[in-house]
XYZ file of N, CA and C in Angstrom:
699
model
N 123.197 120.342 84.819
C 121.950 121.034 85.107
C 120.952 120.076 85.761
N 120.474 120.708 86.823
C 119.109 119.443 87.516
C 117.752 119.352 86.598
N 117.226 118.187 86.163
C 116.335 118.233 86.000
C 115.147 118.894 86.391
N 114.089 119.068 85.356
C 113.037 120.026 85.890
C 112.503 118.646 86.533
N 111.347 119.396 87.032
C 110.031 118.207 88.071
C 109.604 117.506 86.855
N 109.142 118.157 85.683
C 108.405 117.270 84.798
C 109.159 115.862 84.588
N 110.530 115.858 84.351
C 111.454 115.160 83.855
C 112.123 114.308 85.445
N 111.673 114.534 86.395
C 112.007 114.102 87.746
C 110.403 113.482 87.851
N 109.475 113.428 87.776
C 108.241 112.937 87.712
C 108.100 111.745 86.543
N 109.008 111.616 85.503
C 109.452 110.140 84.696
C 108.559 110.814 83.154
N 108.433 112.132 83.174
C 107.466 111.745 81.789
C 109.208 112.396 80.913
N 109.132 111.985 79.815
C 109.977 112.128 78.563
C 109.966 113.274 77.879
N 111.214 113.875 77.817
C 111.631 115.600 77.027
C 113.214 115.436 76.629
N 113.077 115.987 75.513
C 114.424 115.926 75.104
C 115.492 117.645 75.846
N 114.527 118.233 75.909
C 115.086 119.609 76.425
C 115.826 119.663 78.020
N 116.808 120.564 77.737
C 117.703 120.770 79.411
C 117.291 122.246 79.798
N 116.621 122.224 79.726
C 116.063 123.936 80.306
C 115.888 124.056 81.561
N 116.063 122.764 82.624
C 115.910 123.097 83.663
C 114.556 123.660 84.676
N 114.713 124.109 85.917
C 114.006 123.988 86.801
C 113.323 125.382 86.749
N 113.868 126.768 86.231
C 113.554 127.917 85.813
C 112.645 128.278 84.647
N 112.811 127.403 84.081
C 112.271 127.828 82.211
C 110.393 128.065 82.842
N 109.959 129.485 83.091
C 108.563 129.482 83.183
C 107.689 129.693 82.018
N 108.499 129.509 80.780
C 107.301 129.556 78.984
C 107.573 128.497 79.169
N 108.113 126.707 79.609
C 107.936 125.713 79.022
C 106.558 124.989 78.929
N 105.726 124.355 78.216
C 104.572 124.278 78.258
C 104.524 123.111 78.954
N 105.491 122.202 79.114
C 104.984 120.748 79.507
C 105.090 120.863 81.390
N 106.413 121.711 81.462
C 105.943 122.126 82.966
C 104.907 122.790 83.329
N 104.275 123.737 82.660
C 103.200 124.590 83.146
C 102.014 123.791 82.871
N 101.920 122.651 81.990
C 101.012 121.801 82.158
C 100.767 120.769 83.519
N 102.445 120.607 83.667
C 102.474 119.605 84.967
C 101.870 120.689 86.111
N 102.465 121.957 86.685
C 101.632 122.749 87.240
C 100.050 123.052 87.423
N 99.775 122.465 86.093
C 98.326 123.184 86.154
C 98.005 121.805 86.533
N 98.498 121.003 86.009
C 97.812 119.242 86.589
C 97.861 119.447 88.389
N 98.754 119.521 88.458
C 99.247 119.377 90.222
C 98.075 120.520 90.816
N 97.341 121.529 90.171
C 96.239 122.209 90.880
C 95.487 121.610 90.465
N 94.531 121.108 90.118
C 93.705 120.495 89.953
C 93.355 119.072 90.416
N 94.250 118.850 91.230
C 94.178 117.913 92.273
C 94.907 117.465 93.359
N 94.606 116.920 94.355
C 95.230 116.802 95.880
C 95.983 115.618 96.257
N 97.524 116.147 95.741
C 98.429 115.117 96.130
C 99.066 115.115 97.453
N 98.962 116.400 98.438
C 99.313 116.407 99.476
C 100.307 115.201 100.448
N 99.141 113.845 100.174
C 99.792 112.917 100.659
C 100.641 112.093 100.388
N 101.840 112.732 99.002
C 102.439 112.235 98.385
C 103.587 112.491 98.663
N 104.795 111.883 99.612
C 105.829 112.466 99.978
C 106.771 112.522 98.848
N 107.543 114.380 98.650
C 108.428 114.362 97.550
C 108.773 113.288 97.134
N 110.017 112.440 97.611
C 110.863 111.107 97.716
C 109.709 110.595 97.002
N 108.545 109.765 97.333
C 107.725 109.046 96.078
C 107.326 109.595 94.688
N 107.471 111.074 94.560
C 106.776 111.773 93.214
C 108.314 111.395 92.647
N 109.662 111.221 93.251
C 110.739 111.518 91.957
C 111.008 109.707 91.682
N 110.401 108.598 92.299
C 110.369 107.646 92.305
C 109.668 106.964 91.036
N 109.362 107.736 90.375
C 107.985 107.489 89.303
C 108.463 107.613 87.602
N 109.990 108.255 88.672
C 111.251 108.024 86.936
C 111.478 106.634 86.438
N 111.790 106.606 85.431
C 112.958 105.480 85.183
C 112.137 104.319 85.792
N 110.709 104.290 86.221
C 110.239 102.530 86.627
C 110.483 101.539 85.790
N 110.715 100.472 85.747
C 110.453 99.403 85.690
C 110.058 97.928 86.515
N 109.688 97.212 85.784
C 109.179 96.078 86.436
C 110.134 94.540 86.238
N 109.239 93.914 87.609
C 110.689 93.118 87.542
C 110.671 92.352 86.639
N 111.560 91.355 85.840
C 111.501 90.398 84.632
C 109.884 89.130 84.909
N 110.055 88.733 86.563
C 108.857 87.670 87.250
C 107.298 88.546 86.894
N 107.523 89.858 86.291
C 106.451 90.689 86.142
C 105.884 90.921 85.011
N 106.421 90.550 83.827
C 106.008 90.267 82.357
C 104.652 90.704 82.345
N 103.655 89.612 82.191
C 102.646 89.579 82.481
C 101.607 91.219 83.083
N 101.902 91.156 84.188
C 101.357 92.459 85.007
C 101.694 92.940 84.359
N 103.050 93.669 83.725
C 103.646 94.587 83.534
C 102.243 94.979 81.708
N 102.437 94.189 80.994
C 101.432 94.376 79.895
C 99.956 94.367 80.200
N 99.696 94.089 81.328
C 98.213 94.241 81.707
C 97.964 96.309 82.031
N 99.436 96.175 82.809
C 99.027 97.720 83.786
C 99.151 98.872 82.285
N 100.413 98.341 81.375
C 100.879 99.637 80.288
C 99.290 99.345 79.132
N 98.124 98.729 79.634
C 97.244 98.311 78.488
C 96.284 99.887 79.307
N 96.150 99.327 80.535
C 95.206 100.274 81.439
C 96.466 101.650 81.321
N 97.174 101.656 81.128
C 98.091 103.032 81.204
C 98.081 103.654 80.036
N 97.960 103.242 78.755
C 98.266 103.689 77.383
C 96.503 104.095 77.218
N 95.312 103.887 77.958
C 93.970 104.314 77.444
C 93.371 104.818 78.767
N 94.302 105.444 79.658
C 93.886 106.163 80.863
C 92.455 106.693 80.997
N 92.323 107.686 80.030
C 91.092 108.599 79.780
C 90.006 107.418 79.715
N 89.809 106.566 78.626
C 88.855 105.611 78.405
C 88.637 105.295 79.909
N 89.576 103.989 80.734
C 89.421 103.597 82.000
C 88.917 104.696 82.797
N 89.216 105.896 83.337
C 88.470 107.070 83.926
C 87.214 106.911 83.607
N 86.774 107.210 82.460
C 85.480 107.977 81.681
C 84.648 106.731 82.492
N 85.131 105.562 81.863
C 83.799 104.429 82.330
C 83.916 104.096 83.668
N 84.733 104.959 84.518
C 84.542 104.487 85.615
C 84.933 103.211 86.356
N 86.126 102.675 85.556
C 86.688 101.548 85.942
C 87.764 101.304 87.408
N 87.672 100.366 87.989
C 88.938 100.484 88.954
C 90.024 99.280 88.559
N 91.779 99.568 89.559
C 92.344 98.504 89.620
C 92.813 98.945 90.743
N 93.453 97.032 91.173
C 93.972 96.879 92.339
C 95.074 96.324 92.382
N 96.471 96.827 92.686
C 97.429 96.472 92.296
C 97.972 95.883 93.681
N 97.917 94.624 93.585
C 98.131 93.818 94.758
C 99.636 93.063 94.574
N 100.348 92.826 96.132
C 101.474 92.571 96.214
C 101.768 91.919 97.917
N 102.267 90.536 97.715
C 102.276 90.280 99.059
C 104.043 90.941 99.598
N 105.030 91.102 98.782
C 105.994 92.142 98.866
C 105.973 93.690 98.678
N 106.448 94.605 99.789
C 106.644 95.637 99.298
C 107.925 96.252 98.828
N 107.571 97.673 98.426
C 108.745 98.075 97.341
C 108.911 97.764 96.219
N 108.062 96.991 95.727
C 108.009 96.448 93.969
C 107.036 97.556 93.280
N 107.040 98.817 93.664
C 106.567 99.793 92.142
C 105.019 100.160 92.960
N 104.364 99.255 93.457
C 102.960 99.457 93.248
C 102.345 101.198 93.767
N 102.619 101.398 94.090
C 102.755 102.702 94.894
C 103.310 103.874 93.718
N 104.455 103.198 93.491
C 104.991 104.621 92.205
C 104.284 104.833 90.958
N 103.507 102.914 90.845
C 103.195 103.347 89.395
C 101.906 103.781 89.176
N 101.049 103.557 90.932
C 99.641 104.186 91.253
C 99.593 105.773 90.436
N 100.624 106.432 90.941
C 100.902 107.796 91.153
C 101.541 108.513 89.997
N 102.264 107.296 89.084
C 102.495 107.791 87.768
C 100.882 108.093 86.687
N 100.472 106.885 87.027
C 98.825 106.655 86.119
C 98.263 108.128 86.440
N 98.114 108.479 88.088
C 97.449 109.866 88.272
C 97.943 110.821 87.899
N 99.443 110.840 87.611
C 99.878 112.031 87.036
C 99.817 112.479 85.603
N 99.815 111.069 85.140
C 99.326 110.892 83.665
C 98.131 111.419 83.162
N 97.250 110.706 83.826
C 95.467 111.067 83.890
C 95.443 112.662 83.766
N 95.801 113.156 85.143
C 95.670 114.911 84.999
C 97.139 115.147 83.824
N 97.419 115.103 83.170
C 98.014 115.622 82.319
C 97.431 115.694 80.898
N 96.571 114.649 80.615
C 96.406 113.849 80.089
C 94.958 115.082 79.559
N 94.342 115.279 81.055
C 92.938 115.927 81.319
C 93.118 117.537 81.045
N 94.352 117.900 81.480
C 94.548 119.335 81.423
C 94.593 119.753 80.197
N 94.596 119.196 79.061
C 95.399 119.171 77.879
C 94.117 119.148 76.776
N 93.225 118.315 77.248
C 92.291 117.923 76.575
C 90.661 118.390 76.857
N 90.808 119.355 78.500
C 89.269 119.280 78.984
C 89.537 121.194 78.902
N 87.726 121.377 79.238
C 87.799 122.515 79.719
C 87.578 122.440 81.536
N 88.558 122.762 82.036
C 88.829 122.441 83.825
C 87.732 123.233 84.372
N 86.685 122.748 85.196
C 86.165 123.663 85.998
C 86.711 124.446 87.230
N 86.802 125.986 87.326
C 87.152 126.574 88.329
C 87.357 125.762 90.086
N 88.434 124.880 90.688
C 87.932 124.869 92.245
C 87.519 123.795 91.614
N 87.509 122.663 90.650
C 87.482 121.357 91.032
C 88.832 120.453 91.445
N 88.524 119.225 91.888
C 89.909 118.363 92.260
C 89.159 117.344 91.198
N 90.413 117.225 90.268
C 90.267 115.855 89.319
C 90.679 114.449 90.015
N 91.837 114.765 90.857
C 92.392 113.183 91.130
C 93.678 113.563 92.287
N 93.005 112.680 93.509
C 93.312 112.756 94.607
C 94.182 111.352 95.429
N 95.359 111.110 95.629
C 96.255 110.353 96.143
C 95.965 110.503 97.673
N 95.270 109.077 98.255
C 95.088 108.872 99.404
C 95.285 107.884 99.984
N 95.966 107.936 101.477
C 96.107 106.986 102.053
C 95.218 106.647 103.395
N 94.550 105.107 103.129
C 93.196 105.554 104.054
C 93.570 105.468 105.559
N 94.804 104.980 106.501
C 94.630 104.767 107.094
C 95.112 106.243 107.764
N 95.913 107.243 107.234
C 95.754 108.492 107.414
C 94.588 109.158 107.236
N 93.509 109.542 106.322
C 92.448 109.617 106.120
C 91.635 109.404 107.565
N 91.650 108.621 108.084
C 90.519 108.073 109.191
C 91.194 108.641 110.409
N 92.899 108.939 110.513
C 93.021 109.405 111.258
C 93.095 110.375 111.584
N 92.544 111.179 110.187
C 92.255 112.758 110.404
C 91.223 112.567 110.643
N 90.139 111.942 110.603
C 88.839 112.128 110.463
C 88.356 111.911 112.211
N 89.218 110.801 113.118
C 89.068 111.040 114.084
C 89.804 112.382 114.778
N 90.639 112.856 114.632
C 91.843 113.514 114.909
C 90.125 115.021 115.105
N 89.535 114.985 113.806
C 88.760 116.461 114.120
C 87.690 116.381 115.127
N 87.361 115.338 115.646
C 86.452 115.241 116.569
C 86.800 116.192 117.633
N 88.114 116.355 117.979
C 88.564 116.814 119.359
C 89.225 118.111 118.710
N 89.901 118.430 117.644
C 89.956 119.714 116.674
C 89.200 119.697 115.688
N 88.987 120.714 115.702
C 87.883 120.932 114.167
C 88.821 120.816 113.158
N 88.635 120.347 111.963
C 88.920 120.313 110.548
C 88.495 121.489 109.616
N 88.220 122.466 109.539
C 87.455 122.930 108.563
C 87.407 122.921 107.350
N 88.486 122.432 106.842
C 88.807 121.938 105.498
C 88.393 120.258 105.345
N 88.055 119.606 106.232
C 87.609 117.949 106.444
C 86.850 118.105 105.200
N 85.104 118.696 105.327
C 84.010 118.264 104.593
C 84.689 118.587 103.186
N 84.993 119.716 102.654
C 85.468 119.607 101.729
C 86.254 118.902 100.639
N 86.966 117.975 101.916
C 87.746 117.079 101.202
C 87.620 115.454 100.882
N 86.727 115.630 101.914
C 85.178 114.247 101.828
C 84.858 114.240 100.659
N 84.471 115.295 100.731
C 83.287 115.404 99.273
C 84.043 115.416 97.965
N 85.448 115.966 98.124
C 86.002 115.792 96.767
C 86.635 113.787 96.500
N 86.758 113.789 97.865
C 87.335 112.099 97.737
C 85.909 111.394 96.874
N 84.500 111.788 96.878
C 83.392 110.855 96.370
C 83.265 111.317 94.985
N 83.880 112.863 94.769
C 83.708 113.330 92.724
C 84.906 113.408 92.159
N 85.781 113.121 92.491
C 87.088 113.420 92.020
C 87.306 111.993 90.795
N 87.678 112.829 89.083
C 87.684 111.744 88.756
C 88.191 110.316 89.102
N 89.534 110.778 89.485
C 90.344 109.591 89.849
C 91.457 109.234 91.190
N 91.099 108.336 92.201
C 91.344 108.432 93.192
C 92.145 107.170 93.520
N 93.539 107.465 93.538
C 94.316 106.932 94.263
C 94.135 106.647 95.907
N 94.185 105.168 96.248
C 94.031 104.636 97.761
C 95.094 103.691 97.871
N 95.960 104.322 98.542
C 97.553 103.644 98.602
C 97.773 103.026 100.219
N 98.006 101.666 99.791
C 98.366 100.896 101.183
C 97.127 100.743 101.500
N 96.010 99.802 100.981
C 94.571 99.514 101.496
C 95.061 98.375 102.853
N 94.805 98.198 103.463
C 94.592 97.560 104.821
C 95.492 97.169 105.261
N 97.012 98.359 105.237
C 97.966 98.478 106.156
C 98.184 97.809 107.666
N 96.586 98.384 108.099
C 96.352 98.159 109.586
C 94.908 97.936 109.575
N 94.482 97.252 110.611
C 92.961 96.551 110.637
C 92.178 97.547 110.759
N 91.207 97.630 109.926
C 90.187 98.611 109.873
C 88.587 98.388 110.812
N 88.727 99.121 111.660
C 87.651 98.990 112.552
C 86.468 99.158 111.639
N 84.875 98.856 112.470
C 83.921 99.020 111.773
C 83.430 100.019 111.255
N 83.739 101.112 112.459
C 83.521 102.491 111.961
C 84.354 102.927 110.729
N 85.162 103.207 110.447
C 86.424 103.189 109.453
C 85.705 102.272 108.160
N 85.207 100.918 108.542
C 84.937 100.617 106.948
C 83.384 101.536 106.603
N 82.560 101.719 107.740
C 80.882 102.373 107.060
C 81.869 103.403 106.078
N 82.978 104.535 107.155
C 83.086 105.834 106.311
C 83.704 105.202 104.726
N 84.390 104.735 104.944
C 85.351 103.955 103.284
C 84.117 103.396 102.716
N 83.044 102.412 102.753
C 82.282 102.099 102.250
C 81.651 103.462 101.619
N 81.049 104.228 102.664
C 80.407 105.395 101.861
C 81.213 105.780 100.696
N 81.755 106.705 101.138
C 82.563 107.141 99.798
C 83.238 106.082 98.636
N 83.536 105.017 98.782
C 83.565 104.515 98.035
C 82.803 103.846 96.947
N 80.974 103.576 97.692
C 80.602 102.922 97.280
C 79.710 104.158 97.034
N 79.906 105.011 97.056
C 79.810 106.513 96.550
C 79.771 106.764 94.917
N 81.488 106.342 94.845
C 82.462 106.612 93.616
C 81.714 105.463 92.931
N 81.779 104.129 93.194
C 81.035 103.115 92.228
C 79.477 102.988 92.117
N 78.757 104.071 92.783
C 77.929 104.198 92.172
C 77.461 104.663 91.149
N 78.407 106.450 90.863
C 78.116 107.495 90.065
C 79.330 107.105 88.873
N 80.423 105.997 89.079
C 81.053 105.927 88.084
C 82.297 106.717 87.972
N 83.206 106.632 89.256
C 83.977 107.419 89.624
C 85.525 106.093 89.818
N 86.720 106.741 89.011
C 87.703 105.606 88.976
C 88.633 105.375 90.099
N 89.083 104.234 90.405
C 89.687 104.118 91.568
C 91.271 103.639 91.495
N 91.917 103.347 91.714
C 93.051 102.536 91.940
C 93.617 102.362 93.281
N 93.774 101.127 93.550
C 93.903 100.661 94.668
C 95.317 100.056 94.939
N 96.244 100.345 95.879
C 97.244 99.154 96.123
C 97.078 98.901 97.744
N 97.954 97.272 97.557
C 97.543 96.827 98.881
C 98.532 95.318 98.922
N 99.354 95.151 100.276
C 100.271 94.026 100.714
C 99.230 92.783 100.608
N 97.814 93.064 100.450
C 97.090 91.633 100.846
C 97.001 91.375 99.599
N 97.159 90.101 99.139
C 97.019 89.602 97.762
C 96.486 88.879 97.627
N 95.360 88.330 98.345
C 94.195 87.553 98.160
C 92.805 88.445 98.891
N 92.076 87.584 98.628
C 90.081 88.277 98.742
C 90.656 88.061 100.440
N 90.593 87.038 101.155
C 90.706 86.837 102.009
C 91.285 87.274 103.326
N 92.736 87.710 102.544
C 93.378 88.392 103.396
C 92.720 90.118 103.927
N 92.457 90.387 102.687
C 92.020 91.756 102.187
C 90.427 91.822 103.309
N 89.532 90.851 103.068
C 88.983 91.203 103.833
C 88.975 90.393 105.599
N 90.449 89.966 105.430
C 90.177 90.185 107.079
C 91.175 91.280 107.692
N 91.459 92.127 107.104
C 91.539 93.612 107.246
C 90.762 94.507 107.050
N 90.131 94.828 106.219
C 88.982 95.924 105.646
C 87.938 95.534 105.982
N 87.153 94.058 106.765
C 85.897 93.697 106.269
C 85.659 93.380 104.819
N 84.758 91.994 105.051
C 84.169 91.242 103.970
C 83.373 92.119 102.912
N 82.877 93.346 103.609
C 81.681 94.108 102.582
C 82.591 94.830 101.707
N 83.651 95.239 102.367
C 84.417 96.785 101.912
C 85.312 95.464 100.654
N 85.952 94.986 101.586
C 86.829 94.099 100.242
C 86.171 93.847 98.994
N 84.775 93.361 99.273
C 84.150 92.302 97.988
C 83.980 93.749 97.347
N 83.704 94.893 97.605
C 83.544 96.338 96.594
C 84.672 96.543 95.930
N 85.873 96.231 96.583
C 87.229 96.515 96.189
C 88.011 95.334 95.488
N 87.832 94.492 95.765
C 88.528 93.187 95.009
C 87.617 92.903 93.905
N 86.097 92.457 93.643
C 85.208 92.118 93.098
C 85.159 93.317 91.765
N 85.349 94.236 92.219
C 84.908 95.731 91.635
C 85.753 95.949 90.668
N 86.705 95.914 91.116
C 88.215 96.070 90.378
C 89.106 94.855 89.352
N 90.067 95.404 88.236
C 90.766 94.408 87.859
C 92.036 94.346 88.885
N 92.226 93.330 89.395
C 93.201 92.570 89.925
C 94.581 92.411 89.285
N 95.416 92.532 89.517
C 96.917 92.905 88.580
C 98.010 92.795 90.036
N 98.679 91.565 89.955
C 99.465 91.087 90.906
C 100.857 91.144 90.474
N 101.850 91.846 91.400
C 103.463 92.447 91.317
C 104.149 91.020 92.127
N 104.412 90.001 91.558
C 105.716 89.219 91.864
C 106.863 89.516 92.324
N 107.599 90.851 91.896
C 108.844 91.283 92.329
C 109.215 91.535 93.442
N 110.633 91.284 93.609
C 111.261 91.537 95.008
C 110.994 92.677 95.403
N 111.240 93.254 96.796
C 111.575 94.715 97.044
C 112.879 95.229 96.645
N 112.650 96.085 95.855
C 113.819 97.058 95.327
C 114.304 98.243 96.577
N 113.720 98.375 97.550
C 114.443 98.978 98.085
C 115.423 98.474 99.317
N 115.139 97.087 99.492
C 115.762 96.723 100.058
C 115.574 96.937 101.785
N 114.266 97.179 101.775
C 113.695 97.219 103.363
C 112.943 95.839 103.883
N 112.657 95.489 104.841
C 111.937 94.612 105.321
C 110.301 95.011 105.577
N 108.988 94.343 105.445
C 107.581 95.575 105.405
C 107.703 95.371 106.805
């Protein structure tokens, strides 16, 4: 029998009920999590990646820093905390285990809150897509753009995957600054991953202003491990 999504998404069930069962509660929880916020930019292939993680043995360390911030999710949210899960290798997790924490969080939230109608709790983004929608509507309209602006600055918890992939022009850091420095104003949580693993590197991609918000801002939690998938970045 194939696993359901809940159990393909890495959280733990002893039941084989499969991909059909619509009374199971922990799927219809994962459902109601997955509305309540905008994973869009999460290709399938990474949501079933989020099974079975582990970290590499060179990862000890990290590995008890991230399950400290993972085991008190809600707390880290509430106060508005960020992390930045930095890696000068890719393919070592940082990405899967961004996306496990968010799936956690809204599960976590669905379970425990009363949901407001038409809010987004926690949104998986990648900025250098982001900006290229944002130019992309200049010449097509977006009409769904502002909307999704505005949820990137209230959304409790906001995944930003692959921070300074590619050099971020000036324009590109004001908009990321805004909204970001948006979210750390009002107390809004972040998690960050990113190939640059120093202040330095980081901001000679993003800019010096945008980094020191993002490195400075955040706890820092560095992945040693090889790439597991066996690609070159």
């Amino acid at each position: 029998m194939t696993d359901c999504l809940y159990k393909q998404c890495g959280f733990l069930c002893g039941k084989t009920c499969g991909n059909e069962n619509e009374s199971c509660p922990r799927m219809n929880n994962l459902r109601l999590a997955m509305d309540v916020a905008d994973l869009s930019d999460i290709p399938q292939k990474k949501l079933m990646q989020t099974r079975n993680l582990k970290f590499a043995k060179v990862d000890e360390a990290a590995a008890k820093a991230v399950y400290e911030i993972f085991d008190t999710l809600p707390v880290f949210v509430h106060e508005g905390n960020s992390l930045l899960l930095v890696s000068k290798n890719c393919g070592n997790g940082k990405t899967s285990w961004s996306i496990k924490m968010l799936l956690n969080y809204l599960m976590v939230s669905v379970n425990k809150t009363s949901l407001e109608f038409g809010a987004v709790y926690g949104i998986f983004v990648r900025p250098h897509a982001l900006m290229n929608r944002i130019k992309a509507s200049f010449s097509n309209p977006d009409p769904e753009l502002n909307d999704y602006l505005n949820n990137l600055k209230l959304a409790d918890l906001v995944v930003w995957d692959d921070l300074g992939c590619a050099k971020v022009s000036p324009y590109d850091q004001n908009i990321l600054i805004d909204i970001i420095g948006f979210r750390e104003l009002y107390g809004r949580a972040n998690i960050y991953t990113s190939n640059l693993n120093s202040f330095e590197k980081l901001a000679d991609s993003v800019g010096e202003r945008l980094a020191s918000r993002i490195w400075n801002g955040s706890t820092v939690i560095e992945l040693r491990g090889a790439d597991r998938r066996g690609k070159k970045c």
